[in-house]
Tab-separated table of N, CA, C and O in Angstrom:
chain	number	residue	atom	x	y	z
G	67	UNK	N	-20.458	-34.053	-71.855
G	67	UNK	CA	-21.043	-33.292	-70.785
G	67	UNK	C	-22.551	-33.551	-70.758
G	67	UNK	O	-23.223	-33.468	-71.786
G	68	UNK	N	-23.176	-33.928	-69.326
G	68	UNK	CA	-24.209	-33.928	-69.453
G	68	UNK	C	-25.004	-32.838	-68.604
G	68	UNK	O	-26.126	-33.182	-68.233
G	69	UNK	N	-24.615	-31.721	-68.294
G	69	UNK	CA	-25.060	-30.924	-67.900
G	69	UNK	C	-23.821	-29.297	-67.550
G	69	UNK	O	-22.686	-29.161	-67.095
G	70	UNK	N	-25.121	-28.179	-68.198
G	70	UNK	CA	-24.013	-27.281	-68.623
G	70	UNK	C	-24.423	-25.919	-68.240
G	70	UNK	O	-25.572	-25.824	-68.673
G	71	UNK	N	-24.154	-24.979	-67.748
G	71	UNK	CA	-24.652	-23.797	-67.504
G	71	UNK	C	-24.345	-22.592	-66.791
G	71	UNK	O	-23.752	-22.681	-65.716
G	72	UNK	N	-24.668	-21.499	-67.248
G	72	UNK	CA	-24.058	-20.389	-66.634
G	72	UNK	C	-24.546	-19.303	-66.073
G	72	UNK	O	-25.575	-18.783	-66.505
G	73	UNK	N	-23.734	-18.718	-64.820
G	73	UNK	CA	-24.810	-17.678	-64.203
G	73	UNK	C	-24.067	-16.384	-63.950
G	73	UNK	O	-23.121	-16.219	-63.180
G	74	UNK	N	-24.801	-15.274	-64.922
G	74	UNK	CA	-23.921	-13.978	-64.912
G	74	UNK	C	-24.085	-13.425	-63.668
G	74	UNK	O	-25.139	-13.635	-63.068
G	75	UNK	N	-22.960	-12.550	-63.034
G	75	UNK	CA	-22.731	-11.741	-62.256
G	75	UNK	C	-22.794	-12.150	-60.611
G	75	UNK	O	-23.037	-11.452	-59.626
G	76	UNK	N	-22.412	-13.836	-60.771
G	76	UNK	CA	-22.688	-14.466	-59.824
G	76	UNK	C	-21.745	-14.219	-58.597
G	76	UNK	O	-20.526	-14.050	-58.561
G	77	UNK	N	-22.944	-14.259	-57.333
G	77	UNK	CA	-21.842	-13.937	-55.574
G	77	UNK	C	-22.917	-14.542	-54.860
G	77	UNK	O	-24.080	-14.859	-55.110
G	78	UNK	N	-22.186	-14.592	-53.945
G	78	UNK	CA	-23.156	-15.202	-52.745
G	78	UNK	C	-22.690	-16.700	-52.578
G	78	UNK	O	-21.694	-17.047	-53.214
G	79	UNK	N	-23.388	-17.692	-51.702
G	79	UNK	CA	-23.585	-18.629	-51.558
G	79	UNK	C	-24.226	-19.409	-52.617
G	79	UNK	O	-25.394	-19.134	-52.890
G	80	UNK	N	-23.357	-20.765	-53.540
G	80	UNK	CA	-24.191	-21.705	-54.380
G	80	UNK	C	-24.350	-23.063	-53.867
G	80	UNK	O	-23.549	-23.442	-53.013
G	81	UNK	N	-24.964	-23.585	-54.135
G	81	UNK	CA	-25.030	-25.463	-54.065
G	81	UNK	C	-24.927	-25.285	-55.464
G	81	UNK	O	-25.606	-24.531	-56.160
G	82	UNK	N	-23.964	-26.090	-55.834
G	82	UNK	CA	-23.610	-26.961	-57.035
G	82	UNK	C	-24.161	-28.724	-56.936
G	82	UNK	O	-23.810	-29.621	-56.170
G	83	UNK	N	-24.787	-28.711	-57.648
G	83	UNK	CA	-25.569	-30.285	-57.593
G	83	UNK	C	-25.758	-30.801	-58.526
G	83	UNK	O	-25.942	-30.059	-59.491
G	84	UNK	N	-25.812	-32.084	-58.738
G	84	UNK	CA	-26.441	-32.852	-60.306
G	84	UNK	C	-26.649	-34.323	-59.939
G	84	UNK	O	-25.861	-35.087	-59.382
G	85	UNK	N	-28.010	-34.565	-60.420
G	85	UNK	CA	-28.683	-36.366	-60.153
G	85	UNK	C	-28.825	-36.583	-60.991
G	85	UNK	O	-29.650	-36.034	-61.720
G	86	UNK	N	-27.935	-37.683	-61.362
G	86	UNK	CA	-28.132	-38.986	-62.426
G	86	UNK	C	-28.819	-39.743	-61.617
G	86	UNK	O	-29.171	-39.695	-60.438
G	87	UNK	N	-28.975	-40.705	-62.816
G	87	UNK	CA	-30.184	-41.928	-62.699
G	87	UNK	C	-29.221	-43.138	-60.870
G	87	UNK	O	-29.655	-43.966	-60.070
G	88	UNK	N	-27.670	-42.361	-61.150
G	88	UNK	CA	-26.893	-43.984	-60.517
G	88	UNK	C	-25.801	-42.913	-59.032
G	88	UNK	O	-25.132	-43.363	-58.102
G	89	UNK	N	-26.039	-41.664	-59.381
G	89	UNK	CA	-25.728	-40.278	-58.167
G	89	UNK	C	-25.598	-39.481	-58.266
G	89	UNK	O	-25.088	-38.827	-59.175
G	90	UNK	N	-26.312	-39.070	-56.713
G	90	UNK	CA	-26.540	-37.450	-56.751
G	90	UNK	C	-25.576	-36.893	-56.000
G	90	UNK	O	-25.388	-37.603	-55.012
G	91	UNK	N	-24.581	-35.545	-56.021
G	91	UNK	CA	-23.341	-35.210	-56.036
G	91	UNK	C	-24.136	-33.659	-55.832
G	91	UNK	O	-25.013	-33.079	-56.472
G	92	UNK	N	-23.470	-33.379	-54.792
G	92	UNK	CA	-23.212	-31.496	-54.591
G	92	UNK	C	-22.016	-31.313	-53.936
G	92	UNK	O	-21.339	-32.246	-53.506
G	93	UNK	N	-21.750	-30.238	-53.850
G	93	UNK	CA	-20.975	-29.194	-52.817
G	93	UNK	C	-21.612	-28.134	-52.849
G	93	UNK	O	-22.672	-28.018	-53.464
G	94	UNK	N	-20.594	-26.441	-51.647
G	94	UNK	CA	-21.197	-25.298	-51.807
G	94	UNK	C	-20.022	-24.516	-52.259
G	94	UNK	O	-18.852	-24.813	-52.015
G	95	UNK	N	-20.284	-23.862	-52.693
G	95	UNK	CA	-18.864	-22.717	-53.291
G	95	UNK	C	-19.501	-20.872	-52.600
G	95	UNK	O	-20.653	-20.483	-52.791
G	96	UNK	N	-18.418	-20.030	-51.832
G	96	UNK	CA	-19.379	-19.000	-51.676
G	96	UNK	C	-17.982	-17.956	-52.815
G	96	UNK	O	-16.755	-17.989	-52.725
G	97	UNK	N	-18.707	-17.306	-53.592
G	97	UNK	CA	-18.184	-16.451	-54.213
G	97	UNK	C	-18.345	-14.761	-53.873
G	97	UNK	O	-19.411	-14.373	-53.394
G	98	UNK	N	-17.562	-14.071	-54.065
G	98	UNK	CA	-17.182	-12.672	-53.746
G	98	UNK	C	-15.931	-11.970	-54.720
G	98	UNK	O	-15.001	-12.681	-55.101
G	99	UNK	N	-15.962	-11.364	-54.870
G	99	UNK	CA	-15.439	-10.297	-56.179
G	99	UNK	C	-15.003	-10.975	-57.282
G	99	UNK	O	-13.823	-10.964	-57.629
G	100	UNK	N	-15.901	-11.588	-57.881
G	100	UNK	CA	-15.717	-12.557	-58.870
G	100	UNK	C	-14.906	-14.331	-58.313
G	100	UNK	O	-14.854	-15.121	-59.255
G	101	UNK	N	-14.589	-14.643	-57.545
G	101	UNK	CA	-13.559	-15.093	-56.762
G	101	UNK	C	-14.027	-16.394	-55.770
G	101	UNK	O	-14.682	-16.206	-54.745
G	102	UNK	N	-13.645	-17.576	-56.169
G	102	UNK	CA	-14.606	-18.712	-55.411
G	102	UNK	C	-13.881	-18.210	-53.589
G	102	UNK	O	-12.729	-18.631	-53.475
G	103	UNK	N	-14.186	-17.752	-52.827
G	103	UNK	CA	-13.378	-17.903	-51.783
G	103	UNK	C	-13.776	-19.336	-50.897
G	103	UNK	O	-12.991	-19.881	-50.121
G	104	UNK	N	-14.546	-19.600	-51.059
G	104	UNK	CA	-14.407	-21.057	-50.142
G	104	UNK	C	-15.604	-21.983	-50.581
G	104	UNK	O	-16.652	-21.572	-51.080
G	105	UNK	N	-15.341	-23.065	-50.365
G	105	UNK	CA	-15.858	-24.714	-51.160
G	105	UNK	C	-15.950	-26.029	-50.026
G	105	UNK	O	-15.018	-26.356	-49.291
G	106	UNK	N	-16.775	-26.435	-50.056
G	106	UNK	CA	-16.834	-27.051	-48.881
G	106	UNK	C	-18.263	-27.943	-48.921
G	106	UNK	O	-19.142	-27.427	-49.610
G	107	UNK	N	-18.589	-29.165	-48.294
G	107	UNK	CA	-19.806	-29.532	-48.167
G	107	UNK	C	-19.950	-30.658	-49.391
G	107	UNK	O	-21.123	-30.856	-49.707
G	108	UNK	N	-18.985	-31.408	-50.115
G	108	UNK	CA	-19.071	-32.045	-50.994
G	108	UNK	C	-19.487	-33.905	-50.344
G	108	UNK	O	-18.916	-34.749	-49.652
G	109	UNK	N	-20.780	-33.782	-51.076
G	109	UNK	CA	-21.556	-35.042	-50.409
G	109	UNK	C	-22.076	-35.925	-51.835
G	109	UNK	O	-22.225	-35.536	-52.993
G	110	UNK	N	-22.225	-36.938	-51.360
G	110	UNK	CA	-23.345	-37.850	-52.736
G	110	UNK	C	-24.031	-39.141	-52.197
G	110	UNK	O	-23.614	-39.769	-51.224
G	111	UNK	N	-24.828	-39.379	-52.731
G	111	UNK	CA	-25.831	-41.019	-52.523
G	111	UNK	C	-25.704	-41.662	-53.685
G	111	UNK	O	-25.328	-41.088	-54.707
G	112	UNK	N	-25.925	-42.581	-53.644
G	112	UNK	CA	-26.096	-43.492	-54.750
G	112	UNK	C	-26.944	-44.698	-54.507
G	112	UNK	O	-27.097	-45.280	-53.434
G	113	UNK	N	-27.563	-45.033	-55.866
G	113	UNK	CA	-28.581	-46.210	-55.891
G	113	UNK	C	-28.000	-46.847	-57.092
G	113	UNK	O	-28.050	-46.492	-58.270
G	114	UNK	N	-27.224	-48.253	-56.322
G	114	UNK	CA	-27.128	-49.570	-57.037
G	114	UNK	C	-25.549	-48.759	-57.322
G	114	UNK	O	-25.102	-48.752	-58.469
G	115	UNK	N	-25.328	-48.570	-56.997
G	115	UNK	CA	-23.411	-48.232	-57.294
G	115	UNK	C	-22.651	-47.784	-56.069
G	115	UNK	O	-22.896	-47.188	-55.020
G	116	UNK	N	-21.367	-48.474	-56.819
G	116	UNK	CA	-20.378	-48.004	-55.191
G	116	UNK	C	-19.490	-47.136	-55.645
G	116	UNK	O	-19.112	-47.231	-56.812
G	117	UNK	N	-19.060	-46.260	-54.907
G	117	UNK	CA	-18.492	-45.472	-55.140
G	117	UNK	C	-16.629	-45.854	-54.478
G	117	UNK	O	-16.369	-46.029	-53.287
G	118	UNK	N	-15.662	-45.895	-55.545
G	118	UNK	CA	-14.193	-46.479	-55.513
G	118	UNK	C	-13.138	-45.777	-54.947
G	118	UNK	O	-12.078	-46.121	-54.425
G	119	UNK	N	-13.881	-44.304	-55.255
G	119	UNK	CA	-13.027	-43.031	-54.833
G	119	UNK	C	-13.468	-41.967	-55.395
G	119	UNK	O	-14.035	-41.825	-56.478
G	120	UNK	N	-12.975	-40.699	-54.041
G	120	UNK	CA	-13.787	-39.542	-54.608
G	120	UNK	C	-12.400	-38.810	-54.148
G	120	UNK	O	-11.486	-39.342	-53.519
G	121	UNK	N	-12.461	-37.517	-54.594
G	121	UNK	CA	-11.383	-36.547	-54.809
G	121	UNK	C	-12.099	-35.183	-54.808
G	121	UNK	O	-12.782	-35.081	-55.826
G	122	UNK	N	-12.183	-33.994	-53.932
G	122	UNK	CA	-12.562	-32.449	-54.073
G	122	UNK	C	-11.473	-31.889	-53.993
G	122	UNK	O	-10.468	-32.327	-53.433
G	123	UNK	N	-11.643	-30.540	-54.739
G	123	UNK	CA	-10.306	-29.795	-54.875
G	123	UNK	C	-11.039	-27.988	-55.370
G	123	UNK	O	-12.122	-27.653	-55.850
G	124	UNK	N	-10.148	-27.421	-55.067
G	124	UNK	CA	-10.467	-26.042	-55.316
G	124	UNK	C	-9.484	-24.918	-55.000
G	124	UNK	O	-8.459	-24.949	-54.320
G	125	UNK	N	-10.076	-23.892	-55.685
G	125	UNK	CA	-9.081	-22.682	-55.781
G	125	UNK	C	-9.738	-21.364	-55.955
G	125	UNK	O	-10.952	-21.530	-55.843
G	126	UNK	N	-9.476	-20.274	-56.154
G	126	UNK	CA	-10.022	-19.135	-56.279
G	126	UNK	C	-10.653	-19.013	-57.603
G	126	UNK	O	-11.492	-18.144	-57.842
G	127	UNK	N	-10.317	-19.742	-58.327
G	127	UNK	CA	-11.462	-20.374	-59.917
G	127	UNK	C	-11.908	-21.273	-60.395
G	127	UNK	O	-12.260	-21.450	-61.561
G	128	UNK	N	-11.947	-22.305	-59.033
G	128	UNK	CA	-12.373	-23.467	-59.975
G	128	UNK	C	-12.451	-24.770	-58.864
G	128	UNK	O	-11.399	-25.139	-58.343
G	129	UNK	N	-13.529	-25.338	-58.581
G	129	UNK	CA	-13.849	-26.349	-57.671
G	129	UNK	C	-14.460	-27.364	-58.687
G	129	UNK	O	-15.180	-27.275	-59.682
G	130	UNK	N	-13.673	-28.664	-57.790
G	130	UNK	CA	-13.918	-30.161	-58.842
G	130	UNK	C	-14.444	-30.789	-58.098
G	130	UNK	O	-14.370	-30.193	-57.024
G	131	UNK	N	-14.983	-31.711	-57.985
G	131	UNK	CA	-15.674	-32.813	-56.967
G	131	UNK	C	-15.573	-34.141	-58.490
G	131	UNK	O	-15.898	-33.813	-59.631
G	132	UNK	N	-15.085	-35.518	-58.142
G	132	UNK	CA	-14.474	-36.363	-58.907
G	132	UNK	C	-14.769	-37.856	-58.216
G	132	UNK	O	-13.910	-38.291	-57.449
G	133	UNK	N	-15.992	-38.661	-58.481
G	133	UNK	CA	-16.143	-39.697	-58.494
G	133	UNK	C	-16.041	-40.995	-58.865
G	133	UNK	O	-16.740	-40.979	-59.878
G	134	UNK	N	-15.688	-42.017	-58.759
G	134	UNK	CA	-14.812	-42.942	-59.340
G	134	UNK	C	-16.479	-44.169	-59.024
G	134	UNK	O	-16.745	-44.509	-57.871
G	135	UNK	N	-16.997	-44.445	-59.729
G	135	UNK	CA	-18.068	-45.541	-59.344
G	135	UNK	C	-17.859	-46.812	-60.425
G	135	UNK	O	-17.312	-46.987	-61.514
G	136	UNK	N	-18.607	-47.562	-59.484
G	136	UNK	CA	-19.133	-48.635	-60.137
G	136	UNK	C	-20.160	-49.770	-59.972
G	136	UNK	O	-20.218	-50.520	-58.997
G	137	UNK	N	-21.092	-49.803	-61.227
G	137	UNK	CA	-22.318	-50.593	-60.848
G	137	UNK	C	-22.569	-51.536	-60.766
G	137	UNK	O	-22.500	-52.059	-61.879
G	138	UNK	N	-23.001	-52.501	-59.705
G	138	UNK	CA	-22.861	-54.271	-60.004
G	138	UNK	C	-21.920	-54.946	-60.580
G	138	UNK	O	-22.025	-56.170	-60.656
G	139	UNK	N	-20.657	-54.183	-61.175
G	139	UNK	CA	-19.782	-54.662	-61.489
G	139	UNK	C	-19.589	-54.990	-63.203
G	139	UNK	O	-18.843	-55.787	-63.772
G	140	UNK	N	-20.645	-53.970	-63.766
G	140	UNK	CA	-21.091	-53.803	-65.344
G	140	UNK	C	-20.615	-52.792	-66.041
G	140	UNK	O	-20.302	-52.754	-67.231
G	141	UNK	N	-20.578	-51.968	-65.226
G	141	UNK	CA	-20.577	-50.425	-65.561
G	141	UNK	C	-19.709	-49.638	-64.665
G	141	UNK	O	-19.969	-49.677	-63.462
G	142	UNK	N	-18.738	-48.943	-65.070
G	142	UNK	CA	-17.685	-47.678	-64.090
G	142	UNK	C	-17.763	-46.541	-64.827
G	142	UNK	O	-18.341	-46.439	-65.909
G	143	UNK	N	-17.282	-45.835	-64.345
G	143	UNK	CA	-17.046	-44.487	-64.823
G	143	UNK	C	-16.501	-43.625	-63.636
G	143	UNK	O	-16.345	-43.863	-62.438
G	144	UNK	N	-16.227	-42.317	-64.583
G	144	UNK	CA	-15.855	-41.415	-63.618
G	144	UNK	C	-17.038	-39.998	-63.663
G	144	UNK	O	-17.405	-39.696	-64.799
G	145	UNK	N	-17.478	-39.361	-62.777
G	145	UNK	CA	-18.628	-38.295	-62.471
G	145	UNK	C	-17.521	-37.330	-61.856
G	145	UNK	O	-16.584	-37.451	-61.066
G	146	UNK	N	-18.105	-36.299	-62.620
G	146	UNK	CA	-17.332	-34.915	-62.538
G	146	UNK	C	-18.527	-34.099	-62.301
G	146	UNK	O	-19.587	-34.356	-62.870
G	147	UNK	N	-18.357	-32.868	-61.262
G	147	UNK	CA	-19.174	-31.993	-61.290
G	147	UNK	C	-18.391	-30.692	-60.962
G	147	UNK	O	-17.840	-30.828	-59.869
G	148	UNK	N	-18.217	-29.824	-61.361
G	148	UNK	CA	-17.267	-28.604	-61.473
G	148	UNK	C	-18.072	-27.044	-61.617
G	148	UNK	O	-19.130	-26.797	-62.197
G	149	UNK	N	-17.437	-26.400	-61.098
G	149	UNK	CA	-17.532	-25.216	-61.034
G	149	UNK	C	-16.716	-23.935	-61.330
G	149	UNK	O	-16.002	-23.603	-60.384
G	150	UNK	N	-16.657	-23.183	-62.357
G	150	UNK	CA	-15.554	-22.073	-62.727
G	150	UNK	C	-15.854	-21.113	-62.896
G	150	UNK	O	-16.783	-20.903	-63.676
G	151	UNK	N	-15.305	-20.239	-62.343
G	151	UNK	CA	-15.282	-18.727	-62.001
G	151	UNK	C	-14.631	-18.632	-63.381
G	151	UNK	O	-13.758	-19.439	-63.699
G	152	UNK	N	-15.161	-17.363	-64.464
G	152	UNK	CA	-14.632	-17.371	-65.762
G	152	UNK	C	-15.443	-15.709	-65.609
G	152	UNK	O	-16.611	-15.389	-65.828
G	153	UNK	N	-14.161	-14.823	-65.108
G	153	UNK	CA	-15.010	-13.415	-64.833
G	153	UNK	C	-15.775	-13.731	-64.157
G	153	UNK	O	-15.648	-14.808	-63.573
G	154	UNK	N	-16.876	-12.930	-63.956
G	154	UNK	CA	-18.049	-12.898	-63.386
G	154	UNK	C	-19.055	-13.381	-63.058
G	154	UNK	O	-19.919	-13.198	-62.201
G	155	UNK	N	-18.705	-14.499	-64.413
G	155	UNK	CA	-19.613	-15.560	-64.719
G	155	UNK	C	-19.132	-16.959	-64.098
G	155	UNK	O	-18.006	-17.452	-64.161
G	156	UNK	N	-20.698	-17.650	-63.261
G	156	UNK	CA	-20.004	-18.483	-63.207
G	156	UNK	C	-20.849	-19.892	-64.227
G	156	UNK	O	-22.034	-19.833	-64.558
G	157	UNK	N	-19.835	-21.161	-64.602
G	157	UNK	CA	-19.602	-22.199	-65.211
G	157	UNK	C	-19.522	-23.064	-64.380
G	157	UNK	O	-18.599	-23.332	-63.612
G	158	UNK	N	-21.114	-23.815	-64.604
G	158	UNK	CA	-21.200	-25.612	-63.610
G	158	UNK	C	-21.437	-26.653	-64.939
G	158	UNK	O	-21.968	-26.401	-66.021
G	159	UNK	N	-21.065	-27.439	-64.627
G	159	UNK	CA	-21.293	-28.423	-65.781
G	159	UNK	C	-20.808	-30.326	-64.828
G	159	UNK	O	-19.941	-30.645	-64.014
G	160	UNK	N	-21.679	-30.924	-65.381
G	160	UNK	CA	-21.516	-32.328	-64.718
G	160	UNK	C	-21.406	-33.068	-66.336
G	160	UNK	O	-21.847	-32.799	-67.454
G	161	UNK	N	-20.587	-34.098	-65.753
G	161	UNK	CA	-20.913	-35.538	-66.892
G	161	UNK	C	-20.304	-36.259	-66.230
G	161	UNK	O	-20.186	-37.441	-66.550
């Protein structure tokens, strides 16, 4: 994981986001009684990588956004950026 963190007693409207050096990746999640009710807005750029396939998904606890890249043809991976409703609290974390 390269990025990790949590926000008590969280509602309202979030941007979930995270920039690496190779893309930058958000969506929005709006939460209400602990409860993701809707997710939407999942975008990214990239410098010097293509992106192979992407995948968003979500539920009343838990929104994924799932990137499939690859750089010049050196380097792939997969970029995760997620969001979880865990109680009250909510849990974003990218790698």
């Amino acid at each position: 994981m390269i990025w990790d963190s949590y926000y008590n007693n969280a509602s309202g409207t979030w941007t979930i986001y995270y920039n690496s050096p190779f893309i930058y990746r958000e969506f929005k999640i709006k939460i209400a009684n602990s409860l993701i009710t809707s997710a939407w807005g999942q975008n990214y750029t990239t410098i010097g990588c293509t992106v192979t396939n992407e995948s968003f998904i979500w539920n009343s606890k838990q929104a994924t956004y799932r990137l499939n890249y690859e750089s010049m043809g050196m380097t792939s991976g997969i970029a995760v950026l997620q969001a979880t409703m865990e109680g009250s609290t909510l849990h974003t974390y990218a790698n």
